[in-house]
Amino acid sequence: DIQMTQSPSSLSASVGDRVTITCRASQGIRNDLGWYQQKPGKAPKRLIYGASSLQSGVPSRFSGSGSGTEFTLTISSLQPEDFATYYCLQHNSYPITFGQGTRLEIK
Amino acid sequence: QVQLQESGPGLVKPSQTLSLTCTVSGGSISTGGYYWSWIRQHPGKGLEYIGYIYYSGSTYYNPSLKSRVTISIDTSKNQFSLKLSSVTAADTAVYYCARGLDIGGPWGQGTLVTVSS
């Protein structure tokens, strides 16, 4: 299985901050990576697909980059509704695997 | 727009079989070339991929669960289902159904299944 290592596991930030979350794959996955946001009691929602393409309806403050083994999700200016847990997912090789999550908390 | 909804018992006894159904509304389960997946999330933990089914009936199961998992599809009812046999407390989780080989969505809201006597 491809291991997805996400960092940091938790992060405290303030409204307006720029935040970056990293996901590293144990082997190359091209750009077969998505980023998801999950709020308590809700299903994950995809923000980014293909490593860098913004899902329809997702605010442009979210962006993704990377290819191969290293990927980043950046939120350019944190809004109150962005405090949630974020996961990366690789679908290059089965089984699909997720990062362990990054919990983004209000400072 | 397409919506997914999980249903099934919220409590299952150890050693029994967990059975869940995902009902797809707003579109046909057998058109569009979509794959239909199951994912689970242990309480307070991360996400685990269980497997998928295509409308033709072809399936993939995560090797970690393969010996206990069956995913089936009923195109006449626009539903697909998950069966997980010989459950233990370690199978207590929120179970989600979702559309897409890349799990792009939509997702169902999730249903908590507790394994306990």
XYZ file of C-alpha atoms in Angstrom:
224
model
C 0.000 0.000 0.000
C 1.088 3.580 -0.624
C 1.555 5.401 2.669
C 0.461 9.036 2.799
C 2.228 11.034 5.504
C 0.555 14.296 6.318
C 2.089 17.139 8.312
C 1.509 18.752 10.636
C -1.036 16.578 12.456
C -2.471 19.691 14.079
C -2.120 23.399 13.542
C -3.290 26.496 15.368
C -3.813 29.606 13.286
C -5.720 32.855 13.246
C -8.288 34.260 10.842
C -6.421 35.845 7.963
C -3.347 33.622 8.287
C -1.799 31.766 5.374
C -1.604 28.041 6.097
C 0.163 25.198 4.322
C -0.380 21.471 4.856
C 1.929 18.881 3.334
C 1.321 15.326 2.192
C 4.135 12.963 1.214
C 3.561 9.699 -0.644
C 5.739 6.654 -0.015
C 6.104 6.282 -3.779
C 5.322 8.366 -6.816
C 1.636 8.910 -7.503
C 1.869 11.397 -10.414
C -0.860 13.926 -9.622
C -3.469 11.395 -8.489
C -4.174 13.231 -5.258
C -7.125 14.995 -3.707
C -7.545 17.206 -0.661
C -10.617 16.970 1.538
C -12.109 19.067 4.307
C -14.116 17.424 7.071
C -16.134 19.220 9.724
C -17.381 17.451 12.874
C -20.254 15.088 12.186
C -20.068 15.626 8.433
C -18.738 13.686 5.479
C -15.476 14.821 3.901
C -15.814 17.280 1.052
C -13.297 17.396 -1.780
C -11.566 20.732 -2.272
C -8.833 19.874 -4.755
C -8.501 17.117 -7.340
C -5.639 16.188 -9.614
C -3.321 17.740 -6.989
C -3.973 21.306 -8.137
C -7.457 21.655 -9.669
C -10.056 23.482 -7.615
C -13.343 21.654 -7.150
C -16.317 23.595 -8.448
C -17.791 25.871 -5.794
C -14.718 25.846 -3.566
C -13.342 29.302 -2.676
C -10.226 30.379 -4.521
C -8.310 30.875 -1.265
C -7.743 27.106 -1.405
C -4.988 25.887 -3.707
C -2.995 22.722 -4.216
C 0.358 21.964 -5.738
C 2.817 19.160 -6.193
C 3.402 16.017 -8.176
C 5.113 12.699 -7.634
C 5.633 12.311 -3.912
C 5.204 15.740 -2.336
C 2.042 17.794 -2.265
C 0.770 20.874 -0.489
C -2.582 22.412 0.303
C -2.498 26.148 0.923
C -5.224 28.334 2.362
C -4.240 31.885 1.506
C -6.311 33.735 4.102
C -8.058 31.657 6.744
C -11.748 32.260 7.263
C -13.743 31.178 10.337
C -15.460 28.413 8.350
C -12.095 26.868 7.388
C -11.380 25.492 10.847
C -11.769 21.760 10.248
C -9.750 18.614 9.620
C -8.035 18.185 6.252
C -7.080 14.910 4.573
C -5.148 14.022 1.462
C -6.099 10.958 -0.591
C -4.155 9.105 -3.267
C -5.954 7.129 -5.958
C -2.962 6.217 -8.095
C -2.679 2.727 -6.708
C -5.153 0.505 -4.944
C -6.026 0.374 -2.170
C -6.816 4.068 -2.076
C -5.135 5.523 0.998
C -5.639 8.661 3.035
C -3.294 10.826 5.028
C -3.859 10.714 8.768
C -5.374 14.187 8.806
C -4.451 17.705 9.892
C -6.650 19.328 12.503
C -6.764 23.089 11.950
C -7.745 24.943 15.105
C -8.363 28.544 15.981
C -5.494 30.222 17.823
C -28.130 16.658 -8.300
C -27.027 13.215 -7.237
C -27.374 12.389 -3.555
C -26.357 9.313 -1.594
C -27.895 8.022 1.620
C -26.681 5.157 3.783
C -29.108 2.983 5.723
C -28.922 -0.060 7.948
C -28.726 -1.204 11.557
C -26.794 1.006 13.921
C -25.963 -1.871 16.257
C -24.521 -5.235 15.289
C -23.488 -8.067 17.587
C -19.940 -9.445 17.504
C -19.398 -12.283 14.998
C -22.490 -11.243 13.016
C -22.647 -9.603 9.585
C -22.873 -5.847 9.144
C -25.181 -4.914 6.260
C -25.570 -1.423 4.857
C -27.284 -0.026 1.779
C -26.536 3.151 -0.109
C -29.454 4.618 -2.049
C -28.599 6.902 -4.958
C -31.100 9.598 -5.893
C -31.082 12.270 -8.560
C -29.401 10.068 -11.132
C -29.023 6.501 -12.323
C -26.471 4.279 -10.665
C -25.823 2.516 -13.962
C -25.056 5.456 -16.227
C -22.125 7.789 -16.435
C -19.474 5.145 -15.953
C -19.187 5.824 -12.236
C -17.716 3.614 -9.580
C -19.436 3.401 -6.209
C -17.354 3.132 -3.057
C -17.517 2.431 0.651
C -15.225 4.154 3.145
C -15.217 3.999 6.923
C -13.946 6.148 9.750
C -13.262 4.790 13.203
C -14.422 7.122 16.006
C -12.085 10.078 16.229
C -9.746 8.524 13.682
C -8.805 8.715 10.022
C -10.408 7.291 6.909
C -10.133 3.746 5.557
C -11.083 2.673 2.045
C -13.195 -0.479 1.935
C -13.812 -1.034 -1.769
C -15.864 -0.246 -4.847
C -18.332 -1.681 -7.309
C -18.974 -0.728 -10.924
C -22.493 -0.856 -12.382
C -21.470 -3.967 -14.327
C -20.807 -5.704 -11.022
C -17.021 -5.692 -11.043
C -15.575 -5.077 -7.610
C -12.410 -4.216 -5.737
C -11.868 -4.827 -2.037
C -9.148 -3.521 0.238
C -6.901 -6.542 0.936
C -7.055 -5.706 4.647
C -10.791 -6.539 4.620
C -11.111 -8.675 1.515
C -11.861 -11.954 3.262
C -14.882 -10.426 5.033
C -16.289 -7.898 2.534
C -18.909 -8.190 -0.171
C -20.165 -5.201 -2.171
C -23.155 -5.701 -4.457
C -25.336 -3.530 -6.664
C -29.042 -3.477 -7.473
C -29.531 -1.245 -10.492
C -33.310 -1.717 -10.407
C -33.421 -0.084 -6.978
C -30.569 2.359 -7.657
C -28.739 0.990 -4.637
C -25.464 -0.633 -3.744
C -24.716 -2.525 -0.574
C -21.950 -3.494 1.810
C -21.720 -6.682 3.831
C -18.941 -7.174 6.364
C -18.894 -10.547 8.075
C -17.549 -11.731 11.426
C -17.491 -8.240 12.879
C -15.675 -7.281 16.057
C -15.497 -4.104 18.106
C -12.737 -2.960 15.751
C -15.366 -2.603 13.025
C -17.213 0.075 14.982
C -17.074 3.096 12.700
C -18.968 5.617 10.647
C -19.542 4.072 7.245
C -19.782 6.307 4.183
C -20.798 5.571 0.627
C -19.438 7.787 -2.128
C -19.251 8.103 -5.885
C -16.152 7.935 -8.009
C -12.998 5.943 -8.518
C -11.193 8.946 -7.062
C -13.872 9.395 -4.358
C -14.715 12.791 -5.789
C -18.216 12.585 -4.472
C -20.884 13.134 -3.647
C -20.685 11.310 -0.335
C -23.492 10.109 1.844
C -23.843 11.674 5.269
C -22.447 8.565 6.934
C -23.977 6.104 9.361
C -22.504 4.994 12.680
C -22.376 1.259 13.196
C -21.517 0.034 16.662
C -20.441 -3.559 17.246
C -21.467 -4.607 20.728
C -23.311 -7.390 22.487
